[in-house]
Tab-separated table of C-alpha atoms in Angstrom:
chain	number	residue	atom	x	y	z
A	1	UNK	CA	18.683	-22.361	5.053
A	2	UNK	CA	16.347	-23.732	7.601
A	3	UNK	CA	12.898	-24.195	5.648
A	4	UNK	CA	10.936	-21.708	8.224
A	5	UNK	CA	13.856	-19.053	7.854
A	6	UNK	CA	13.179	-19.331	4.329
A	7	UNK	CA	9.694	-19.071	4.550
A	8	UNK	CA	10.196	-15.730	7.204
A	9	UNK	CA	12.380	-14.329	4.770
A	10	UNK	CA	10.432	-14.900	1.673
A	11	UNK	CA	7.350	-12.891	2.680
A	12	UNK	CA	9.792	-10.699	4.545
A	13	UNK	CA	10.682	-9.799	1.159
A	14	UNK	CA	7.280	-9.765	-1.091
A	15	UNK	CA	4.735	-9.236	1.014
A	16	UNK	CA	5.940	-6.970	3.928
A	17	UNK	CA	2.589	-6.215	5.458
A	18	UNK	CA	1.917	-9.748	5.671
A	19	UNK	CA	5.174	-10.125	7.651
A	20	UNK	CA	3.951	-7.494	9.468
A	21	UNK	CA	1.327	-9.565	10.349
A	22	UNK	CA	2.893	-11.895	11.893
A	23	UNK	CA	3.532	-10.000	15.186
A	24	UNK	CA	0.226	-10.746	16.128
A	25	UNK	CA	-0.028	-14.978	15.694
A	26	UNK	CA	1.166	-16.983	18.448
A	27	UNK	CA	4.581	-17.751	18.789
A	28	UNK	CA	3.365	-21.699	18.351
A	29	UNK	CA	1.778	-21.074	14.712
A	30	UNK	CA	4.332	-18.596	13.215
A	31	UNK	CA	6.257	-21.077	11.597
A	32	UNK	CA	2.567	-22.395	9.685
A	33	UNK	CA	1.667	-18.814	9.145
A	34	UNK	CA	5.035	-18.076	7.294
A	35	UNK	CA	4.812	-21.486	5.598
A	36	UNK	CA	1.292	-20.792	4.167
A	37	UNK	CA	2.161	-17.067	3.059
A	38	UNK	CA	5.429	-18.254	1.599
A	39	UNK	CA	2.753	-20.279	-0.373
A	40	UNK	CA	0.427	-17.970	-1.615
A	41	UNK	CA	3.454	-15.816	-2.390
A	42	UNK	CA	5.269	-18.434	-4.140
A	43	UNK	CA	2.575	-19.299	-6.826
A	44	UNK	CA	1.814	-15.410	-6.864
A	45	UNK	CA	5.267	-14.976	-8.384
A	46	UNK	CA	5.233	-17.672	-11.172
A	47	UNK	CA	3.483	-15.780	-13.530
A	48	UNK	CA	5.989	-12.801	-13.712
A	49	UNK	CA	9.173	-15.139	-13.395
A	50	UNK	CA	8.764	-17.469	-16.219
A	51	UNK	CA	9.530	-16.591	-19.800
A	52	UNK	CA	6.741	-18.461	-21.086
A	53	UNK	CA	3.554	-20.664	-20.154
A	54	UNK	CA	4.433	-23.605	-20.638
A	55	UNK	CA	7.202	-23.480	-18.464
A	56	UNK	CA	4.530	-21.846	-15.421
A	57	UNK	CA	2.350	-24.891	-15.633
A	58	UNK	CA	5.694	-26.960	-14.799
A	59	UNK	CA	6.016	-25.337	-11.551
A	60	UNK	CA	2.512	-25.522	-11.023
A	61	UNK	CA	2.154	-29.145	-11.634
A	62	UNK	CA	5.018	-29.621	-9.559
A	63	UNK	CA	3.328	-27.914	-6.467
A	64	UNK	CA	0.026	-30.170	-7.009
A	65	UNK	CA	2.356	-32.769	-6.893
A	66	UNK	CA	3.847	-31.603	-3.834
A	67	UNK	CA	0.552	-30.782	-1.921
A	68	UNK	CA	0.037	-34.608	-3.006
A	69	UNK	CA	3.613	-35.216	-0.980
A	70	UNK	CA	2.250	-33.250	1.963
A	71	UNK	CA	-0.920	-35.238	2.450
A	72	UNK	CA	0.916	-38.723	2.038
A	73	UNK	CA	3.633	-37.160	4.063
A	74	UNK	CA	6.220	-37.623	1.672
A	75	UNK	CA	7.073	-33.843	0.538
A	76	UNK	CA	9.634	-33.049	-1.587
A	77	UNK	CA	13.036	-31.091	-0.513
A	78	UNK	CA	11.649	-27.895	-1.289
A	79	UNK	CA	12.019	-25.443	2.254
A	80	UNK	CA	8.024	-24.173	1.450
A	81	UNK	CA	7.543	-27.655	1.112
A	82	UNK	CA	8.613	-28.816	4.283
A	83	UNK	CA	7.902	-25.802	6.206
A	84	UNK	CA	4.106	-26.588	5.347
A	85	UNK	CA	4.512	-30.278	6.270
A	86	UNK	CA	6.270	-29.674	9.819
A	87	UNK	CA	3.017	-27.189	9.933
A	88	UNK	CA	0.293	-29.707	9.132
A	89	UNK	CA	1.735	-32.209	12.203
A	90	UNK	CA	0.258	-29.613	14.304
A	91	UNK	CA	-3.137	-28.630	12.596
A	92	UNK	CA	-5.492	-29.582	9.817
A	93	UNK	CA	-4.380	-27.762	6.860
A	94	UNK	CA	-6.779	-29.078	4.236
A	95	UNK	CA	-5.104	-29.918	0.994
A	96	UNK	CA	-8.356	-28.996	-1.170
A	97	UNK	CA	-7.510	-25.330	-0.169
A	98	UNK	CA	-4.003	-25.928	-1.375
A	99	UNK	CA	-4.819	-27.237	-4.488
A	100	UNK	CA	-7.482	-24.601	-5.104
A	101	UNK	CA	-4.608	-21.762	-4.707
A	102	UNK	CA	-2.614	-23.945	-6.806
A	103	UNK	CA	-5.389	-24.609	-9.679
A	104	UNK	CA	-6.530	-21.064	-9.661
A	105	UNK	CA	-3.056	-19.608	-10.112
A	106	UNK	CA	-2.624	-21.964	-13.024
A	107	UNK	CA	-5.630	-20.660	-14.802
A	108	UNK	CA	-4.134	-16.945	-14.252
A	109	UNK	CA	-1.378	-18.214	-16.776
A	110	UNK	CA	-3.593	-18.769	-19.466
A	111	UNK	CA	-6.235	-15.995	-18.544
A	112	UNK	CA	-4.363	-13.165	-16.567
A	113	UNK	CA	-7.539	-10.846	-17.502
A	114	UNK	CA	-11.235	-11.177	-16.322
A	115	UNK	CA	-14.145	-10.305	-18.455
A	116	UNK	CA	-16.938	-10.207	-15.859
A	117	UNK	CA	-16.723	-8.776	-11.928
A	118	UNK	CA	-18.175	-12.346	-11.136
A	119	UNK	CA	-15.282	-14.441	-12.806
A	120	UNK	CA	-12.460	-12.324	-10.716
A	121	UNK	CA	-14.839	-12.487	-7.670
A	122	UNK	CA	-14.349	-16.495	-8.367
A	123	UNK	CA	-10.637	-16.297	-8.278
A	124	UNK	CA	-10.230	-14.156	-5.650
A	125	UNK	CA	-12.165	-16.521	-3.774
A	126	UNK	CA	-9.840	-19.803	-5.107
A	127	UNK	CA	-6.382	-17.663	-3.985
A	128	UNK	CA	-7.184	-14.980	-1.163
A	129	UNK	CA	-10.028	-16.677	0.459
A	130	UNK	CA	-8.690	-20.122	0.718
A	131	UNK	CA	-5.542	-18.774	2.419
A	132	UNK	CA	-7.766	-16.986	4.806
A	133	UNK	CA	-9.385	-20.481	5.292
A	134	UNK	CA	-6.223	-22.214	6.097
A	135	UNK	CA	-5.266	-19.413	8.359
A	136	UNK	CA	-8.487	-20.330	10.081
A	137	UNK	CA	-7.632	-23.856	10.102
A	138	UNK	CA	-4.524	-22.959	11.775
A	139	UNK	CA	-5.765	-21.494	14.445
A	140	UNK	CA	-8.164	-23.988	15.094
A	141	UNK	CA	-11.527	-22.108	14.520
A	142	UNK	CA	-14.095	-24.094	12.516
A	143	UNK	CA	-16.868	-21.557	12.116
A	144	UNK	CA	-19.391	-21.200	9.428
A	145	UNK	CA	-19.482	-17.391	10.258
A	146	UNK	CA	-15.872	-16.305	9.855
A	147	UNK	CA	-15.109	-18.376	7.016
A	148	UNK	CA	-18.414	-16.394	5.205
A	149	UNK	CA	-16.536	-13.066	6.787
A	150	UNK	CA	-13.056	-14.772	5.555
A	151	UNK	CA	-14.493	-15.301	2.113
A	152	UNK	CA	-15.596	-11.702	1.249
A	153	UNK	CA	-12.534	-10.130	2.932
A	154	UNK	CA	-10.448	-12.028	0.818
A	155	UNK	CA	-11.901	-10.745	-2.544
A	156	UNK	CA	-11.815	-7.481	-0.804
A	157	UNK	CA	-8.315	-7.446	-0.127
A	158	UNK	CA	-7.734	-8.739	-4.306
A	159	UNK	CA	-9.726	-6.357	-5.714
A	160	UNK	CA	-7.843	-3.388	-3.022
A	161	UNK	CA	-4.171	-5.426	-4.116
A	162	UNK	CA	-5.309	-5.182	-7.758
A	163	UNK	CA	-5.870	-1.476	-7.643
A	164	UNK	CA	-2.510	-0.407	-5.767
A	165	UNK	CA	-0.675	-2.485	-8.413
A	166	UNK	CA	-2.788	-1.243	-11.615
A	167	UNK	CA	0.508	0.814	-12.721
A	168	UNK	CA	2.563	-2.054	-12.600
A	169	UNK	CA	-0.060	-4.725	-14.470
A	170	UNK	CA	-0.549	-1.863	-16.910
A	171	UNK	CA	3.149	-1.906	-17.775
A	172	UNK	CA	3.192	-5.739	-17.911
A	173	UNK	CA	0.564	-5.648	-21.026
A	174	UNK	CA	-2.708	-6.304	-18.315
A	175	UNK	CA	-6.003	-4.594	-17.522
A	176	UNK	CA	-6.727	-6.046	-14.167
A	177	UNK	CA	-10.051	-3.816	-13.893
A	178	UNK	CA	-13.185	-6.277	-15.592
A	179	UNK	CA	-13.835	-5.648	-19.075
A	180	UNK	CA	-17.612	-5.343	-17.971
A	181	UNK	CA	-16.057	-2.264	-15.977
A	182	UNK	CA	-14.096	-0.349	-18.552
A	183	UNK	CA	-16.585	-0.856	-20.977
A	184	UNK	CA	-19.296	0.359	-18.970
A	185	UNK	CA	-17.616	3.648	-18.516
A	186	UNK	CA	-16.136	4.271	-22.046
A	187	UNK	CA	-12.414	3.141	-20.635
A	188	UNK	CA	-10.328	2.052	-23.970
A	189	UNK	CA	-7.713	-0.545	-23.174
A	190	UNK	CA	-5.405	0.400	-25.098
A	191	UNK	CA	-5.568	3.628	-22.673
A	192	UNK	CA	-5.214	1.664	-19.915
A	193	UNK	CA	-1.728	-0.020	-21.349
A	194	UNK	CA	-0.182	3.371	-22.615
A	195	UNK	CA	-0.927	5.272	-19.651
A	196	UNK	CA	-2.134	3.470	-17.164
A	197	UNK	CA	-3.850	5.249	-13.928
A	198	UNK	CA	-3.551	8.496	-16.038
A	199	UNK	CA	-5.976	6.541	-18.799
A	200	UNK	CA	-9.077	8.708	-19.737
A	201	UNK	CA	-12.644	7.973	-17.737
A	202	UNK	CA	-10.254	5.491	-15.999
A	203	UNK	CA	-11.489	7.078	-12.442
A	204	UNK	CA	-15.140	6.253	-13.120
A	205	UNK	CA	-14.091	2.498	-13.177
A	206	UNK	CA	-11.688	2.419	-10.060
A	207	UNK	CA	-14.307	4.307	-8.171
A	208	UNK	CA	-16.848	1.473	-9.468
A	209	UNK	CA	-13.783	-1.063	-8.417
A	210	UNK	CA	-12.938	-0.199	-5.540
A	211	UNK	CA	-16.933	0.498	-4.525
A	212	UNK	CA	-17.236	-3.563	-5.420
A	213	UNK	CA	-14.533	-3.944	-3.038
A	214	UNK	CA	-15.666	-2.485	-0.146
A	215	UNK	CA	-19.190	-3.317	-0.466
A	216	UNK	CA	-17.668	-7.024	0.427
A	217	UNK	CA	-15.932	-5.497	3.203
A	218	UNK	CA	-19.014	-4.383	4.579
A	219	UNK	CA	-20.339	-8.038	4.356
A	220	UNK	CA	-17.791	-9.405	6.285
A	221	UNK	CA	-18.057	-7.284	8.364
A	222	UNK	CA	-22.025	-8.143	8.924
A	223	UNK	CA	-21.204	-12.082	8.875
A	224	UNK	CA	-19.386	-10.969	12.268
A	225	UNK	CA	-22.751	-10.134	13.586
A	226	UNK	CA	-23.821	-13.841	13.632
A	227	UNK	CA	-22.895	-16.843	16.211
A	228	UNK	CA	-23.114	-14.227	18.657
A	229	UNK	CA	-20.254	-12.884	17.743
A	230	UNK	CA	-22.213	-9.225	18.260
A	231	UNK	CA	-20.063	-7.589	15.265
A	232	UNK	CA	-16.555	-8.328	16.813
A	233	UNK	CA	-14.034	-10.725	15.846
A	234	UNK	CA	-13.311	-12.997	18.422
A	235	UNK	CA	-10.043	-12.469	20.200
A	236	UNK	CA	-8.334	-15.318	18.715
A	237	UNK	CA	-9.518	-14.887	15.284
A	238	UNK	CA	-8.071	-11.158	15.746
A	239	UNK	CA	-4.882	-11.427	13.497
A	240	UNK	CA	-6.286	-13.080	10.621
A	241	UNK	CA	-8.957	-9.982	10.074
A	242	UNK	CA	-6.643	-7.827	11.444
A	243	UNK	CA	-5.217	-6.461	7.481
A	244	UNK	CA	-6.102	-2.600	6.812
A	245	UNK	CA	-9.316	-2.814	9.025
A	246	UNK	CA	-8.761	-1.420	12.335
A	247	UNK	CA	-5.291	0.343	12.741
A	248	UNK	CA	-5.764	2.689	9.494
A	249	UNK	CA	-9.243	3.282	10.653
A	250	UNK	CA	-8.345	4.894	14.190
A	251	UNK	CA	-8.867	8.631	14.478
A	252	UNK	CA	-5.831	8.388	17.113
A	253	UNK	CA	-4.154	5.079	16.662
A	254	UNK	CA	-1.700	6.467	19.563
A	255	UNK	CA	-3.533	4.609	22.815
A	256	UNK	CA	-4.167	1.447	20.835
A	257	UNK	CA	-0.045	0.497	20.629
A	258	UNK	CA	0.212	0.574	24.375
A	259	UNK	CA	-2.716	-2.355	24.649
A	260	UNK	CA	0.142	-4.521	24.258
A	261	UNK	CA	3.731	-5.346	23.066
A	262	UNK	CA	2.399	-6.945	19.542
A	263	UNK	CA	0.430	-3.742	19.107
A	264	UNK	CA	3.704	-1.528	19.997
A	265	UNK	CA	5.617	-3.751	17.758
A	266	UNK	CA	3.733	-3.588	14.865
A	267	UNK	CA	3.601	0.458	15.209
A	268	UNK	CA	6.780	0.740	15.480
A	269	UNK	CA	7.540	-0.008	11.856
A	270	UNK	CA	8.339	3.516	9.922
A	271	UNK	CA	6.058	2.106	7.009
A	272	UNK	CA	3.312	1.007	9.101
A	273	UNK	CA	3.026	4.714	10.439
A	274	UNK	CA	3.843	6.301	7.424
A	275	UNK	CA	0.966	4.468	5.615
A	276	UNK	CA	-1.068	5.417	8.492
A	277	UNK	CA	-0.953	8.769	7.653
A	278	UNK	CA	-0.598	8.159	3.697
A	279	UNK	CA	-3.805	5.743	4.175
A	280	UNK	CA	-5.656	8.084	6.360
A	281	UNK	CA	-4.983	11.547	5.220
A	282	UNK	CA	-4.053	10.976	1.336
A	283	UNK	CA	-0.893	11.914	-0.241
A	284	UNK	CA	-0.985	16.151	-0.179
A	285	UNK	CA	-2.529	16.094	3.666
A	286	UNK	CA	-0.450	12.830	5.327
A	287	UNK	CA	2.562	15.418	6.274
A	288	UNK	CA	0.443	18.411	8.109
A	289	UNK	CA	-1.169	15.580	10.710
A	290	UNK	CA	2.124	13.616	10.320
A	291	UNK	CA	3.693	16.945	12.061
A	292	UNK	CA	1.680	17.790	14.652
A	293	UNK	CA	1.276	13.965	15.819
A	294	UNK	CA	5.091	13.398	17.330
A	295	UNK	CA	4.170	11.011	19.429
A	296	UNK	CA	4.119	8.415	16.458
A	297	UNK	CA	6.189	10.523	13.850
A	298	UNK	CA	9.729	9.340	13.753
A	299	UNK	CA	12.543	11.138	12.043
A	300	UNK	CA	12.956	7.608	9.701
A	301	UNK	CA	9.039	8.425	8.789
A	302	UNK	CA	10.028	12.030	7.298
A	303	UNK	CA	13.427	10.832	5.410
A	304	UNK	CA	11.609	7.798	3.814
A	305	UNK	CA	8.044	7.115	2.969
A	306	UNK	CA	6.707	10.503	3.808
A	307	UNK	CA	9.767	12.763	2.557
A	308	UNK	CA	8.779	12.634	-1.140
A	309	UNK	CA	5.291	14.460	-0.401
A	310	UNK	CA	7.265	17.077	2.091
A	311	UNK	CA	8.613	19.658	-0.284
A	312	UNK	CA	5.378	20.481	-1.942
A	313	UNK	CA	3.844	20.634	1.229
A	314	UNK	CA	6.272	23.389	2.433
A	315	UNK	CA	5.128	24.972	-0.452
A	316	UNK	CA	1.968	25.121	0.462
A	317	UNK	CA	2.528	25.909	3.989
A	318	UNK	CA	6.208	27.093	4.936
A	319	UNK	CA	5.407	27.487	8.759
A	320	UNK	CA	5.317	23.693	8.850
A	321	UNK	CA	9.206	23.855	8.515
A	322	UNK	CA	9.664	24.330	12.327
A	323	UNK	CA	7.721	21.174	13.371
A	324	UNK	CA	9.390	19.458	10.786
A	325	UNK	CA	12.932	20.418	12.380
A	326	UNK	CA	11.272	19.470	15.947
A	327	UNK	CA	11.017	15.984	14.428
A	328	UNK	CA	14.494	15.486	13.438
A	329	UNK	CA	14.094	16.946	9.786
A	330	UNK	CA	16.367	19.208	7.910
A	331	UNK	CA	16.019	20.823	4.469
A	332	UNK	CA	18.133	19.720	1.773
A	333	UNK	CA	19.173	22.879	-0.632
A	334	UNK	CA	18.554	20.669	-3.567
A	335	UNK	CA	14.752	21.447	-2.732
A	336	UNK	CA	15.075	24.689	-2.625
A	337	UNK	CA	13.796	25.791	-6.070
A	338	UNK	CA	11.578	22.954	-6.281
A	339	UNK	CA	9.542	24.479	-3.188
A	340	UNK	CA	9.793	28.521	-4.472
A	341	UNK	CA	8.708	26.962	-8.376
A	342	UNK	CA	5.611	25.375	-6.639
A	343	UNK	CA	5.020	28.636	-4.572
A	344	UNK	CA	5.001	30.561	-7.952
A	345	UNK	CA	3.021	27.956	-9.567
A	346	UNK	CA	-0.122	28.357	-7.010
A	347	UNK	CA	-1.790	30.485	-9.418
A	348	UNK	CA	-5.205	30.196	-7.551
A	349	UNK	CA	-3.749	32.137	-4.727
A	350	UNK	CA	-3.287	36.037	-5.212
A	351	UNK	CA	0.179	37.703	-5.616
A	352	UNK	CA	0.092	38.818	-1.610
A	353	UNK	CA	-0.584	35.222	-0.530
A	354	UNK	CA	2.878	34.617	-2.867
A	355	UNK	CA	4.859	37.020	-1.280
A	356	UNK	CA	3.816	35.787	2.466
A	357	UNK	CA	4.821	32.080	1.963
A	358	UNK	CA	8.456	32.986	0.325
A	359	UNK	CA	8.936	35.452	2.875
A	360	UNK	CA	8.124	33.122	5.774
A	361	UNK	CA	10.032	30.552	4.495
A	362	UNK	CA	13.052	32.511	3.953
A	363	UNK	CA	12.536	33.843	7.552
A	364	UNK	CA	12.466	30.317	9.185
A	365	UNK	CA	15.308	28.928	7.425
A	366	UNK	CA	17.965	31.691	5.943
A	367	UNK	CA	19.135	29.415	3.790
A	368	UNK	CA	16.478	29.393	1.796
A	369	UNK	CA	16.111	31.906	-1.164
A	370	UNK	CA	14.758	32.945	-4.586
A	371	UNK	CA	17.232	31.460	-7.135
A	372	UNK	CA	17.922	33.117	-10.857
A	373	UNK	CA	16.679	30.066	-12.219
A	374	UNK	CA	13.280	30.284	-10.559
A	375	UNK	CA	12.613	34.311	-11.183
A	376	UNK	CA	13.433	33.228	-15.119
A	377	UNK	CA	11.154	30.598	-15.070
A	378	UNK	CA	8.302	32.842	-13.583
A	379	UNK	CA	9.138	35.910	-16.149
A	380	UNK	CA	8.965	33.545	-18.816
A	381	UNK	CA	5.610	32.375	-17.764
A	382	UNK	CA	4.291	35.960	-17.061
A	383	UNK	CA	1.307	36.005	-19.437
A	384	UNK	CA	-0.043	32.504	-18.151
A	385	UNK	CA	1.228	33.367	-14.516
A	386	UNK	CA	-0.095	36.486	-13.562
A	387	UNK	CA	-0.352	36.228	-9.878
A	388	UNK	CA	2.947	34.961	-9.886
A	389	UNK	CA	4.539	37.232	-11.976
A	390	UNK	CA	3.189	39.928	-9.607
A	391	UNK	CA	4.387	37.838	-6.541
A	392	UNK	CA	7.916	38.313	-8.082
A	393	UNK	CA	7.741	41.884	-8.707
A	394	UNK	CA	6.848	42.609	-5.339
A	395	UNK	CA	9.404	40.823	-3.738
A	396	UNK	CA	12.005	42.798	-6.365
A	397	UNK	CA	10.714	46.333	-5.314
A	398	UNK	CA	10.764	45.322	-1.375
A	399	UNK	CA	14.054	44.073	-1.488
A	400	UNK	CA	13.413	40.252	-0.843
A	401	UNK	CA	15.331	38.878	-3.846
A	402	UNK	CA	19.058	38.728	-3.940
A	403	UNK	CA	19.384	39.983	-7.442
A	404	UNK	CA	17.405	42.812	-9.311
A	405	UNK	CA	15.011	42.046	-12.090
A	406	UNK	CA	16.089	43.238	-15.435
């Protein structure tokens, strides 16, 4: 395979959003952009593809010796390899930030875990931030300003990766959070391992996390402010800052796809506007706005990223079922007594409110109905269940069920 095909299809494949990405680079640097992510992805991957150390700090010797090969301009047959060779004919890729990635991804083998905020801060800065500086030196824009801005948007954008994938370090035997954290707020590790983001006090040390996080968002943000910059990214610097920072942010991200046909491009993606709305709106709310905004809903939206929150919103709010249909959605019966369970389940509601919803529902879509199975369930909970024990009754006397309680 041709080494920038390989590249394309490699962070294609692992890291979709930075493929995403791409849209908005020049057609004259995509092939260095893919090259560097292919990179970082690369040396990302060693540590949960080998079976055991020493066998990581092979590969990783063998990409400082490459980087070595690059410089001299002697790389070895390896497509990353000679994708980022071809790249650094056209611009100054520095091989210091190479080697940094390379070095700090090393140390991750022996020392997945941090201790201290300070000491994850550092290798944020080694991996995420030096690719953000060779991005930079891509694009040709030597500035003291927007590599400080590239510096703390790169730990930003660890610390955010870290969190989304704390389920999946949690099953591999590591507490990404800092010890300091978890510590701070009573968080047993152990916990964290068993049952990961369900761990007791675990929220208290996300939130502090996360608050980390953004508070170096905000910094790069204000580095923006200098070189008279006036707290806007310059035009051509645009895709490299780009990542979660302006299209999740929009109240109305409608207007800002028809700027141009990168914009359109990128929103065009199902998962781009399904995390829009996921992003935005959080899980239980992303499908009411998702509904009423058709004009960037798409009927792939509903059946994949957004379908799995869709039946417990119906729940919640069967008159949604019409715009749903509007957008090319249909109700699968294998739903059906998931949705009437989770009606009878809303004990905070009172039995009226019950007996509205599964009469609406059953109204907008015939098909739809009270099963035996359900009505059993909600006898057997009557005790615990009031409200929903009455819902069913009521529905029984006024004729609504298709069966007569015993």
């Amino acid at each position: 395979m041709d080494p920038a095909e390989y590249c394309k299809e490699l962070v294609r494949k692992h890291d979709y959003e930075g493929f995403l990405t791409s849209h908005f680079y020049p057609a004259n640097v995509k092939g260095g952009y893919f090259a560097l992510k292919a990179f970082a992805v690369e040396l990302a991957m060693v540590q949960d593809h080998v079976s055991n150390q020493t066998i990581g700090k092979m590969r990783m010797q063998f990409w400082r010796d490459a980087v070595k090969g690059i410089h001299d301009g002697k790389p070895p047959r390896h497509p990353i390899a000679l994708a980022l060779h071809q790249a650094s004919q056209h611009a100054n890729l520095p091989a210091y930030h190479l080697k940094r990635i390379v070095d700090a991804r090393d140390a991750e083998l022996s020392t997945p875990t941090h201790m201290t905020t300070e000491s994850l801060t550092a290798h944020a800065e080694s991996t995420s931030s030096s690719l953000l500086y060779l991005l930079l030196s891509l694009l040709s824009l030597p500035s003291s300003a927007l590599s400080h801005a590239a510096s703390h948007l790169g730990t930003a954008q660890t610390f955010a990766t870290l969190l989304r994938a704390l389920p999946f370090h949690a099953k591999q035997g590591h507490v990404i959070i800092p010890a300091e954290i978890t510590a701070k707020h009573g968080v047993k590790q152990e916990d964290v391992l068993r049952y990961g983001p369900e761990a007791e006090r675990i929220s208290d040390a996300v939130f502090e996390f996360a608050t980390v996080a953004n508070d170096h968002l905000i910094t790069a943000r204000e580095m923006l402010k200098e070189e008279g910059m006036g707290g806007k990214v310059p035009a051509r610097a645009m895709p490299i800052f780009l990542t979660g920072i302006i299209f999740y942010d929009l109240d109305d991200p409608g207007p800002l796809t028809l700027v141009n046909k990168r914009f359109y491009h990128f929103s065009q993606d199902p998962y781009v506007r399904a995390h829009y709305f996921l992003t935005h709106y959080g899980p239980t709310e992303a499908v009411f706005h998702a509904l009423g905004r058709g004009k960037i809903l798409t009927e792939q939206v509903l059946d994949d990223p957004l379908m799995g929150q869709f039946p417990l919103a119906l729940a919640i709010e069967p008159r949604l079922l019409p715009y749903a249909v509007n957008n090319g959605f249909f109700m699968d019966s294998k739903y059906r007594d998931f949705v009437f369970r989770k009606m009878f389940e809303r004990t905070s509601n009172d039995a009226q409110e019950v007996v509205h919803n599964v009469r609406e529902l059953c109204r907008l879509d015939p098909t739809m109905f009270v099963s035996r199975t359900v009505a059993a369930e909600v006898c057997m909970e009557a005790k615990t269940n009031v409200s929903g024990y009455g819902a069913l009754k009521i529905l029984d006397k006024s004729g609504n069920l298709r069966f007569e309680l015993a």
